[in-house]
Coordinates of C-alpha atoms in Angstrom, one line a residue:
Chain A
M551 CA -0.2 0.0 0.0
K552 CA 0.8 3.5 -0.7
R553 CA -0.2 6.9 0.0
L554 CA -0.4 9.2 -3.4
K555 CA -1.1 12.6 -3.2
A556 CA -2.1 14.8 -6.4
I557 CA -2.9 18.3 -7.4
I558 CA -6.2 18.9 -9.3
M559 CA -7.9 21.8 -10.7
Y560 CA -11.6 21.7 -11.3
D561 CA -14.1 24.1 -12.4
G562 CA -16.4 24.2 -9.9
F563 CA -19.6 25.6 -12.2
G564 CA -21.2 21.9 -13.1
F565 CA -20.4 20.7 -9.4
A566 CA -23.0 20.5 -6.5
G567 CA -19.3 21.8 -4.4
Y568 CA -16.4 19.3 -3.6
Q569 CA -18.0 17.0 -0.7
I570 CA -19.9 13.7 -1.6
Q571 CA -23.1 14.4 -1.3
P572 CA -26.5 11.8 -2.1
N573 CA -28.2 13.0 -5.6
A574 CA -26.0 15.6 -6.3
R575 CA -22.5 15.7 -9.0
T576 CA -20.0 16.0 -6.5
V577 CA -15.9 16.5 -7.5
Q578 CA -15.2 14.0 -4.5
H579 CA -17.7 11.4 -6.4
E580 CA -15.7 11.8 -9.8
L581 CA -12.8 11.3 -8.0
E582 CA -13.9 8.2 -6.1
K583 CA -15.9 6.5 -8.9
V584 CA -12.7 6.8 -11.5
L585 CA -10.5 5.2 -8.7
T586 CA -12.9 2.2 -7.4
K587 CA -13.0 1.8 -11.0
M588 CA -9.3 1.2 -11.4
H589 CA -9.0 -0.4 -8.3
K590 CA -11.6 -3.3 -9.9
G591 CA -14.7 -2.0 -7.8
M592 CA -12.8 -2.1 -4.8
N593 CA -14.1 1.5 -2.5
V594 CA -11.0 4.3 -2.6
R595 CA -10.9 6.9 -0.7
V596 CA -10.4 10.4 -1.3
V597 CA -9.1 13.1 1.3
A598 CA -9.0 16.8 0.0
S599 CA -7.3 19.4 1.7
G600 CA -10.8 20.6 2.5
R601 CA -14.2 21.1 1.0
T602 CA -15.0 23.7 -1.7
D603 CA -18.9 25.1 -2.1
A604 CA -21.2 24.8 -5.2
G605 CA -19.7 26.9 -7.9
V606 CA -16.1 27.6 -6.0
H607 CA -13.2 26.7 -8.6
A608 CA -9.8 25.2 -7.8
I609 CA -6.3 26.2 -9.3
G610 CA -4.2 24.1 -6.8
Q611 CA -6.5 22.0 -4.8
V612 CA -5.0 19.0 -2.9
I613 CA -5.2 15.1 -2.5
H614 CA -4.4 12.2 -1.3
F615 CA -5.3 8.3 -1.4
D616 CA -4.3 4.9 -0.7
T617 CA -3.3 2.4 -3.3
A618 CA -2.1 -1.0 -3.6
L619 CA -1.5 -0.8 -7.8
Q620 CA 1.6 -1.7 -8.9
F621 CA 2.2 1.1 -12.0
P622 CA 4.6 3.3 -12.0
I623 CA 3.8 7.0 -10.8
T624 CA 4.7 8.5 -14.0
R625 CA 1.5 7.0 -15.4
W626 CA -1.1 8.2 -13.0
Q627 CA -1.5 11.4 -14.0
R628 CA -2.2 10.6 -17.1
A629 CA -4.4 7.3 -16.4
L630 CA -6.8 9.3 -14.3
N631 CA -7.4 12.5 -17.0
V632 CA -8.4 9.9 -19.4
Q633 CA -11.1 8.8 -17.3
L634 CA -11.8 12.1 -15.5
P635 CA -14.6 14.4 -16.5
G636 CA -13.2 17.6 -18.6
D637 CA -14.0 19.7 -15.7
I638 CA -11.8 17.9 -13.5
R639 CA -7.8 17.7 -14.3
V640 CA -4.9 16.5 -12.2
L641 CA -2.0 18.5 -12.8
S642 CA 0.5 16.1 -10.8
V643 CA 0.8 13.1 -8.7
E644 CA 3.7 11.9 -6.6
E645 CA 3.9 8.9 -3.9
V646 CA 4.3 10.3 -0.4
S647 CA 5.0 8.9 2.9
S648 CA 2.0 7.3 4.7
D649 CA 1.7 10.3 7.1
F650 CA 1.2 12.9 4.9
H651 CA -2.6 14.0 5.7
A652 CA -3.9 16.3 3.1
R653 CA -6.7 17.8 5.0
Y654 CA -4.8 17.7 8.5
G655 CA -1.2 18.4 7.2
T656 CA -2.1 21.6 5.6
I657 CA 0.2 25.2 7.0
G658 CA -1.4 27.0 4.6
K659 CA -3.7 28.1 1.3
V660 CA -3.6 30.6 -1.0
Y661 CA -7.5 31.9 -2.4
R662 CA -8.1 33.8 -5.2
Y663 CA -11.2 36.1 -5.6
K664 CA -12.0 37.6 -8.8
W665 CA -14.5 40.7 -10.1
G666 CA -15.0 41.6 -13.3
L667 CA -15.0 45.8 -14.2
G668 CA -16.0 46.1 -17.3
D669 CA -18.8 47.7 -18.6
V670 CA -20.7 44.7 -20.5
E671 CA -19.9 41.3 -18.8
S672 CA -18.2 39.2 -20.5
P673 CA -20.3 36.0 -22.1
F674 CA -17.2 34.4 -21.5
K675 CA -17.0 34.7 -17.9
R676 CA -20.0 34.5 -16.2
H677 CA -19.5 31.3 -14.1
Y678 CA -15.8 32.6 -13.7
V679 CA -15.9 36.4 -12.5
V680 CA -18.5 38.6 -10.5
H681 CA -19.8 40.9 -12.3
A682 CA -22.0 44.1 -11.2
P683 CA -21.7 46.3 -14.5
G684 CA -22.0 49.9 -13.6
F685 CA -20.3 49.2 -10.4
K686 CA -16.6 51.1 -10.4
P687 CA -14.9 50.3 -6.6
D688 CA -12.4 52.7 -5.9
I689 CA -9.7 50.1 -5.2
Q690 CA -7.1 52.1 -3.1
R691 CA -9.9 52.1 -0.4
M692 CA -9.8 48.4 -0.5
R693 CA -6.6 48.3 0.1
E694 CA -6.7 50.4 2.7
A695 CA -9.6 48.2 4.5
A696 CA -7.5 45.0 3.8
Q697 CA -4.4 46.2 5.8
S698 CA -7.1 45.4 9.1
F699 CA -6.8 41.6 8.1
L700 CA -3.4 41.5 8.0
G701 CA -2.2 39.4 11.3
T702 CA -3.7 37.3 13.7
H703 CA -7.3 37.7 14.6
D704 CA -11.0 35.7 15.8
F705 CA -12.3 35.6 12.4
T706 CA -15.6 34.8 14.2
S707 CA -17.5 38.0 12.6
F708 CA -16.2 36.5 8.9
C709 CA -17.3 33.2 9.0
S710 CA -20.6 31.5 8.6
A711 CA -22.9 31.5 11.6
R712 CA -22.5 27.4 11.0
T713 CA -19.1 27.2 11.5
E714 CA -18.5 24.4 14.2
V715 CA -14.9 24.9 15.3
I716 CA -14.8 26.5 18.1
D717 CA -11.3 28.0 17.5
R718 CA -11.4 30.9 15.2
V719 CA -8.2 32.4 15.4
R720 CA -6.2 32.6 12.5
T721 CA -3.5 34.2 10.8
I722 CA -3.6 36.1 7.3
K723 CA -0.1 36.4 5.8
R724 CA -0.9 38.8 2.6
L725 CA -3.8 40.2 1.2
E726 CA -3.3 41.8 -2.4
L727 CA -5.5 43.3 -4.8
I728 CA -4.4 43.1 -8.4
E729 CA -6.2 45.1 -11.6
N730 CA -5.3 42.8 -14.7
D731 CA -5.8 43.5 -18.0
E732 CA -8.6 42.0 -18.9
D733 CA -10.7 44.3 -16.9
E734 CA -10.6 42.4 -13.6
L735 CA -9.8 42.6 -10.2
H736 CA -8.7 40.2 -8.3
M737 CA -8.6 39.5 -4.4
V738 CA -5.2 37.4 -3.2
I739 CA -5.2 36.1 0.1
E740 CA -2.7 33.9 1.9
G741 CA -3.5 32.5 5.4
D742 CA -2.9 29.5 7.9
G743 CA -5.9 28.2 7.3
F744 CA -9.7 29.5 6.6
L745 CA -13.2 29.4 8.1
Y746 CA -16.1 28.2 6.6
N747 CA -17.1 31.3 4.0
M748 CA -14.3 32.9 5.3
V749 CA -12.8 34.5 2.2
R750 CA -16.0 35.2 0.8
I751 CA -16.9 37.5 3.7
I752 CA -13.9 39.4 3.6
A753 CA -13.9 39.4 -0.9
G754 CA -17.8 40.6 0.2
N755 CA -16.8 43.6 3.3
L756 CA -14.1 44.5 0.4
W757 CA -16.2 44.9 -2.1
E758 CA -18.6 47.1 0.2
V759 CA -15.9 49.2 1.0
G760 CA -14.4 49.8 -2.7
I761 CA -18.6 51.0 -4.0
G762 CA -18.8 53.4 -0.7
R763 CA -21.5 51.2 1.5
R764 CA -18.8 51.5 4.0
E765 CA -15.5 52.4 5.8
P766 CA -12.4 51.2 5.8
S767 CA -12.4 51.9 9.2
E768 CA -15.3 49.3 9.9
M769 CA -13.0 46.7 8.8
S770 CA -11.5 46.4 12.6
V771 CA -14.1 47.2 14.1
M772 CA -16.6 44.2 12.8
L773 CA -13.4 42.1 13.7
A774 CA -13.4 42.8 17.4
A775 CA -17.3 42.4 17.2
E776 CA -16.6 38.7 17.0
D777 CA -20.5 38.3 15.6
R778 CA -21.2 37.3 12.0
K779 CA -24.2 39.7 12.1
R780 CA -22.1 42.6 12.6
A781 CA -20.2 42.1 9.2
G782 CA -21.6 42.7 5.8
K783 CA -22.6 40.1 2.3
T784 CA -21.2 37.4 1.6
A785 CA -19.7 37.6 -2.4
P786 CA -20.5 35.2 -4.9
A787 CA -19.7 31.0 -5.3
Q788 CA -18.4 32.0 -8.5
G789 CA -15.8 34.4 -8.4
L790 CA -13.4 31.8 -5.7
Y791 CA -10.8 30.0 -6.8
L792 CA -8.3 27.6 -4.4
E793 CA -5.5 28.2 -5.8
S794 CA -2.6 26.7 -3.5
V795 CA -2.1 24.4 -0.5
F796 CA 0.8 24.3 1.6
Y797 CA 1.9 21.3 3.4
V798 CA 5.4 21.3 5.5
D799 CA 8.2 19.8 3.9
Chain B
M1237 CA -39.1 53.7 -38.9
K1238 CA -35.2 53.1 -37.6
R1239 CA -32.2 51.4 -38.5
L1240 CA -29.8 50.0 -35.7
K1241 CA -27.5 48.5 -36.3
A1242 CA -25.5 46.5 -33.4
I1243 CA -21.8 44.6 -31.7
I1244 CA -22.9 41.8 -30.4
M1245 CA -20.8 39.0 -28.3
Y1246 CA -21.5 35.3 -27.4
D1247 CA -20.8 32.5 -25.9
G1248 CA -21.1 29.5 -28.6
F1249 CA -21.2 26.8 -26.4
G1250 CA -24.8 26.8 -25.4
F1251 CA -26.4 27.7 -28.9
A1252 CA -27.1 25.6 -32.0
G1253 CA -25.5 28.3 -34.0
Y1254 CA -26.7 31.9 -35.2
Q1255 CA -29.5 31.1 -37.5
I1256 CA -33.3 30.4 -36.8
Q1257 CA -34.1 26.4 -36.9
P1258 CA -36.6 24.6 -35.4
N1259 CA -35.9 22.7 -31.9
A1260 CA -33.1 24.5 -31.5
R1261 CA -31.3 27.0 -29.3
T1262 CA -29.6 29.6 -31.7
V1263 CA -28.8 33.2 -31.1
Q1264 CA -31.1 34.8 -33.6
H1265 CA -34.1 33.6 -31.9
E1266 CA -32.6 34.7 -28.5
L1267 CA -32.4 38.4 -30.1
E1268 CA -36.2 38.0 -32.0
K1269 CA -37.6 36.9 -29.2
V1270 CA -36.7 40.0 -27.0
L1271 CA -37.0 41.9 -29.8
T1272 CA -40.4 40.9 -30.5
K1273 CA -41.8 41.4 -27.0
M1274 CA -39.7 44.7 -27.0
H1275 CA -42.4 45.8 -30.1
K1276 CA -45.6 44.2 -28.5
G1277 CA -45.4 41.1 -29.9
M1278 CA -44.5 42.8 -33.7
N1279 CA -42.0 40.5 -35.4
V1280 CA -38.8 41.8 -35.6
R1281 CA -36.6 40.0 -38.0
V1282 CA -32.8 40.6 -37.2
V1283 CA -29.9 40.1 -39.9
A1284 CA -26.7 39.1 -38.8
S1285 CA -22.9 39.8 -40.8
G1286 CA -23.2 36.2 -41.5
R1287 CA -24.5 32.8 -39.2
T1288 CA -21.9 31.2 -37.4
D1289 CA -22.0 27.4 -36.4
A1290 CA -22.9 25.6 -33.3
G1291 CA -20.4 26.6 -30.8
V1292 CA -18.9 29.0 -32.6
H1293 CA -18.1 32.5 -30.5
A1294 CA -18.2 36.2 -31.6
I1295 CA -16.8 38.7 -29.6
G1296 CA -17.7 41.3 -32.6
Q1297 CA -20.7 40.3 -34.4
V1298 CA -23.0 43.0 -36.2
I1299 CA -26.7 42.7 -36.2
H1300 CA -29.0 45.0 -37.9
F1301 CA -32.8 45.5 -37.3
D1302 CA -35.4 48.1 -38.0
T1303 CA -37.6 49.5 -34.9
A1304 CA -40.4 52.0 -34.8
L1305 CA -39.6 52.6 -30.8
Q1306 CA -39.1 55.7 -30.0
F1307 CA -36.8 55.2 -27.2
P1308 CA -33.6 57.3 -27.0
I1309 CA -30.2 55.5 -29.0
T1310 CA -28.4 55.1 -25.5
R1311 CA -30.9 53.3 -24.0
W1312 CA -31.0 50.5 -26.3
Q1313 CA -27.7 48.9 -25.1
R1314 CA -29.1 48.4 -21.6
A1315 CA -32.5 47.5 -22.3
L1316 CA -31.7 44.3 -24.6
N1317 CA -29.0 43.3 -22.3
V1318 CA -31.5 43.5 -19.3
Q1319 CA -33.7 40.8 -21.0
L1320 CA -31.2 38.8 -23.3
P1321 CA -29.8 35.6 -21.6
G1322 CA -26.1 36.3 -20.4
D1323 CA -24.4 34.0 -23.1
I1324 CA -25.5 37.1 -25.4
R1325 CA -24.2 40.8 -24.5
V1326 CA -24.9 43.7 -26.7
L1327 CA -21.8 46.5 -26.7
S1328 CA -23.1 48.9 -28.7
V1329 CA -26.1 50.2 -30.6
E1330 CA -26.2 53.0 -32.7
E1331 CA -28.6 54.1 -35.5
V1332 CA -27.6 53.6 -39.3
S1333 CA -29.1 55.3 -42.9
S1334 CA -31.7 52.8 -44.2
D1335 CA -29.0 51.3 -46.5
F1336 CA -27.1 50.2 -44.0
H1337 CA -27.4 46.6 -44.5
A1338 CA -25.2 43.8 -41.7
R1339 CA -25.0 40.7 -44.2
Y1340 CA -24.4 42.7 -47.6
G1341 CA -22.9 45.7 -46.8
T1342 CA -19.4 43.8 -45.4
I1343 CA -16.1 44.3 -46.7
G1344 CA -14.0 42.5 -44.3
K1345 CA -13.9 40.4 -41.3
V1346 CA -11.8 38.8 -39.2
Y1347 CA -11.8 35.6 -37.2
R1348 CA -9.7 34.2 -34.3
Y1349 CA -9.2 30.9 -33.9
K1350 CA -7.4 29.7 -30.3
W1351 CA -5.5 26.5 -29.6
G1352 CA -4.5 25.5 -26.1
L1353 CA -0.6 24.5 -25.9
G1354 CA -0.2 23.3 -22.6
D1355 CA 0.2 19.9 -20.9
V1356 CA -3.3 19.9 -19.4
E1357 CA -5.9 21.2 -21.0
S1358 CA -7.5 23.8 -18.4
P1359 CA -11.5 22.8 -17.1
F1360 CA -11.9 26.4 -17.7
K1361 CA -11.4 26.6 -21.3
R1362 CA -12.7 23.4 -22.4
H1363 CA -15.3 25.4 -24.6
Y1364 CA -13.4 27.7 -25.5
V1365 CA -9.9 26.6 -27.1
V1366 CA -9.1 23.4 -28.9
H1367 CA -6.7 21.5 -26.8
A1368 CA -4.4 18.9 -27.6
P1369 CA -2.4 17.7 -25.2
G1370 CA 0.9 15.6 -25.9
F1371 CA 1.2 17.8 -29.3
K1372 CA 3.7 20.5 -29.9
P1373 CA 3.5 22.3 -33.0
D1374 CA 6.0 24.0 -35.0
I1375 CA 4.9 27.4 -35.2
Q1376 CA 7.7 28.5 -37.4
R1377 CA 6.5 25.7 -39.9
M1378 CA 2.7 27.2 -39.3
R1379 CA 4.0 30.8 -40.1
E1380 CA 5.6 29.6 -43.1
A1381 CA 2.6 27.6 -44.3
A1382 CA 0.0 30.5 -43.3
Q1383 CA 2.3 33.0 -46.4
S1384 CA 0.7 30.7 -48.9
F1385 CA -3.1 31.7 -48.0
L1386 CA -2.6 35.8 -48.1
G1387 CA -3.6 37.5 -51.4
T1388 CA -6.4 36.4 -53.6
H1389 CA -7.3 32.5 -54.2
D1390 CA -9.5 30.2 -55.3
F1391 CA -10.9 28.8 -52.2
T1392 CA -12.1 26.2 -53.1
S1393 CA -10.3 23.7 -51.8
F1394 CA -10.6 25.1 -47.9
C1395 CA -14.5 25.2 -48.0
S1396 CA -17.2 22.9 -46.9
A1397 CA -18.3 20.2 -49.7
R1398 CA -21.7 21.9 -49.1
T1399 CA -20.9 25.3 -49.9
E1400 CA -23.4 26.8 -52.4
V1401 CA -21.7 29.9 -53.2
I1402 CA -20.4 30.0 -57.2
D1403 CA -17.4 32.7 -56.7
R1404 CA -15.1 30.6 -54.7
V1405 CA -12.1 33.6 -55.1
R1406 CA -11.2 35.5 -51.5
T1407 CA -8.7 37.6 -50.5
I1408 CA -6.2 37.0 -47.3
K1409 CA -4.9 40.4 -46.0
R1410 CA -3.6 39.0 -43.0
L1411 CA -3.0 35.5 -41.3
E1412 CA -0.9 35.8 -37.9
L1413 CA -0.1 33.0 -35.5
I1414 CA 0.4 34.9 -32.2
E1415 CA 1.5 33.3 -28.9
N1416 CA 0.2 33.9 -25.4
D1417 CA 1.1 33.8 -22.1
E1418 CA -1.4 31.6 -21.2
D1419 CA -0.2 29.0 -23.2
E1420 CA -2.7 29.6 -26.5
L1421 CA -1.7 29.8 -30.2
H1422 CA -4.0 32.1 -32.1
M1423 CA -4.3 32.0 -35.6
V1424 CA -5.7 35.5 -36.3
I1425 CA -7.1 36.0 -39.8
E1426 CA -8.7 38.5 -41.9
G1427 CA -9.9 38.7 -45.5
D1428 CA -12.6 40.6 -47.4
G1429 CA -15.1 37.2 -47.0
F1430 CA -14.8 33.8 -45.7
L1431 CA -16.7 30.6 -47.4
Y1432 CA -18.3 28.2 -45.6
N1433 CA -16.2 26.6 -43.2
M1434 CA -13.3 28.6 -44.6
V1435 CA -11.4 30.2 -41.2
R1436 CA -12.0 25.7 -39.5
I1437 CA -10.4 24.1 -42.6
I1438 CA -7.5 26.7 -42.9
A1439 CA -6.6 26.4 -39.2
G1440 CA -7.1 22.4 -39.2
N1441 CA -4.5 22.3 -42.3
L1442 CA -2.1 25.0 -40.3
W1443 CA -2.2 22.8 -37.4
E1444 CA -1.4 19.6 -39.3
V1445 CA 1.7 21.4 -40.8
G1446 CA 1.9 22.6 -37.0
I1447 CA 2.2 18.8 -36.2
G1448 CA 4.5 17.6 -38.9
R1449 CA 1.5 15.5 -40.7
R1450 CA 2.1 17.7 -43.4
E1451 CA 4.1 20.5 -45.1
P1452 CA 4.2 23.9 -45.4
S1453 CA 4.7 23.9 -49.3
E1454 CA 1.4 21.9 -49.4
M1455 CA -0.8 24.5 -49.0
S1456 CA -0.5 26.1 -52.5
V1457 CA -0.5 22.8 -53.7
M1458 CA -3.9 22.3 -52.7
L1459 CA -5.2 26.0 -53.2
A1460 CA -4.2 24.8 -56.7
A1461 CA -6.2 21.7 -56.8
E1462 CA -9.6 23.8 -56.2
D1463 CA -11.4 20.4 -54.5
R1464 CA -11.8 19.5 -51.0
K1465 CA -10.9 16.5 -50.7
R1466 CA -7.5 17.5 -51.1
A1467 CA -7.1 19.4 -48.4
G1468 CA -7.1 18.5 -44.6
K1469 CA -9.0 17.8 -41.8
T1470 CA -12.0 21.0 -40.4
A1471 CA -10.8 22.1 -37.0
P1472 CA -13.4 21.9 -34.1
A1473 CA -15.8 24.5 -33.4
Q1474 CA -14.9 25.4 -30.3
G1475 CA -11.4 27.1 -30.9
L1476 CA -13.1 29.8 -33.5
Y1477 CA -14.2 33.4 -32.8
L1478 CA -15.5 36.1 -35.0
E1479 CA -13.9 39.2 -34.0
S1480 CA -15.0 42.2 -36.0
V1481 CA -16.8 42.8 -39.1
F1482 CA -16.0 46.1 -41.5
Y1483 CA -18.6 48.1 -43.7
V1484 CA -17.5 51.3 -45.8
D1485 CA -17.8 54.5 -43.4

């Protein structure tokens, strides 16, 4: 038996999210279906760095699974991609030690949130960026507000009220707002871990600052309140990408 | 009665092509449905610069239609976009003289064809670029082959055998192969007009040159043959974009 770690990418549009649930198309189900077939019907369980919600995309999701199959590590990527649907791709597969754990071993993650800023919403991006034609956010104000999230804070105000985790203290190492030449604004956020909906609630609040509905100074006040009801809206799922996941080497 | 010209964009993935046909979702049908509703049920006919096939995209398709509605020209774009589905967007609307004709008035068009060159096909681009993982085309060879198409030629070998047009002489002004930083190769082609499937057949043949299945010198031989059976494959629809349409000022 050996443990394999894979980096995968998926278009979240066609999925009810990462995690298996009855009567819904999920990323985990598609992965396990292919692996179980490769293992002649023996059920293979896939563990991911974390779940992603319906409509959320991944560029660098990390998974692990155990296998007794003997074929060479170099063949795995292609073998999986041939059988997986086109909206999931495996970018790499490597053998790791049996104590590697895709979920419990994470020491950091990077997420990206994409907004479209053009006058007209591109038909090609409607499932991949969040677009509010007519709104022109003040990016300097958003950058000012973003400063409040850097460092270590209790993020109770910035996670779903349904969050079950008790310890809501997380550290944000990087929070950048970047404009690109395709009329998009990206928020790139790196932290040691993220609570449920945390990235989308931070994105939603920064957007509200950008369009003048909130002041940059409100962010610190909301954080201090430790109450989800005090912070603004959760940004829509289709703008969110899990970009990379870090582990101890 | 006045005549309006509009520039529109659409994601071809969800359409059975531009032109109306029974029991199929088409761009023309969606446009006419919205316009007919705006005209209280009076049927409005939309004329485009030309049809596009199922799966083919447009960045700058041009249409015209006639209307007796009195509201200001500046409101039209938004009025249409509010009612159209998200995979069609109107980029501009202007009033033109009653002798403007979106189809018969064209003096040139630009098409773009997109190939993906990365090692893995991006899940986000599977309906928007054509990807053959594993193939690395020799772009210099493609550029050499492209030279044969420049200028005025009879394109009988490079249009569908079903083409009904008698005069197959067309002039290609520009044919460029451009790599971008997203691991894509684009063919940009400008001509005074294009026959049915002509851009996709040229793209298919240039690709075959790129991957070594044909020699650049074969292009001139094929053109001279004036026989569709002599040229190679038609490239898939999802890589093709109608980029712009030109008219006499």
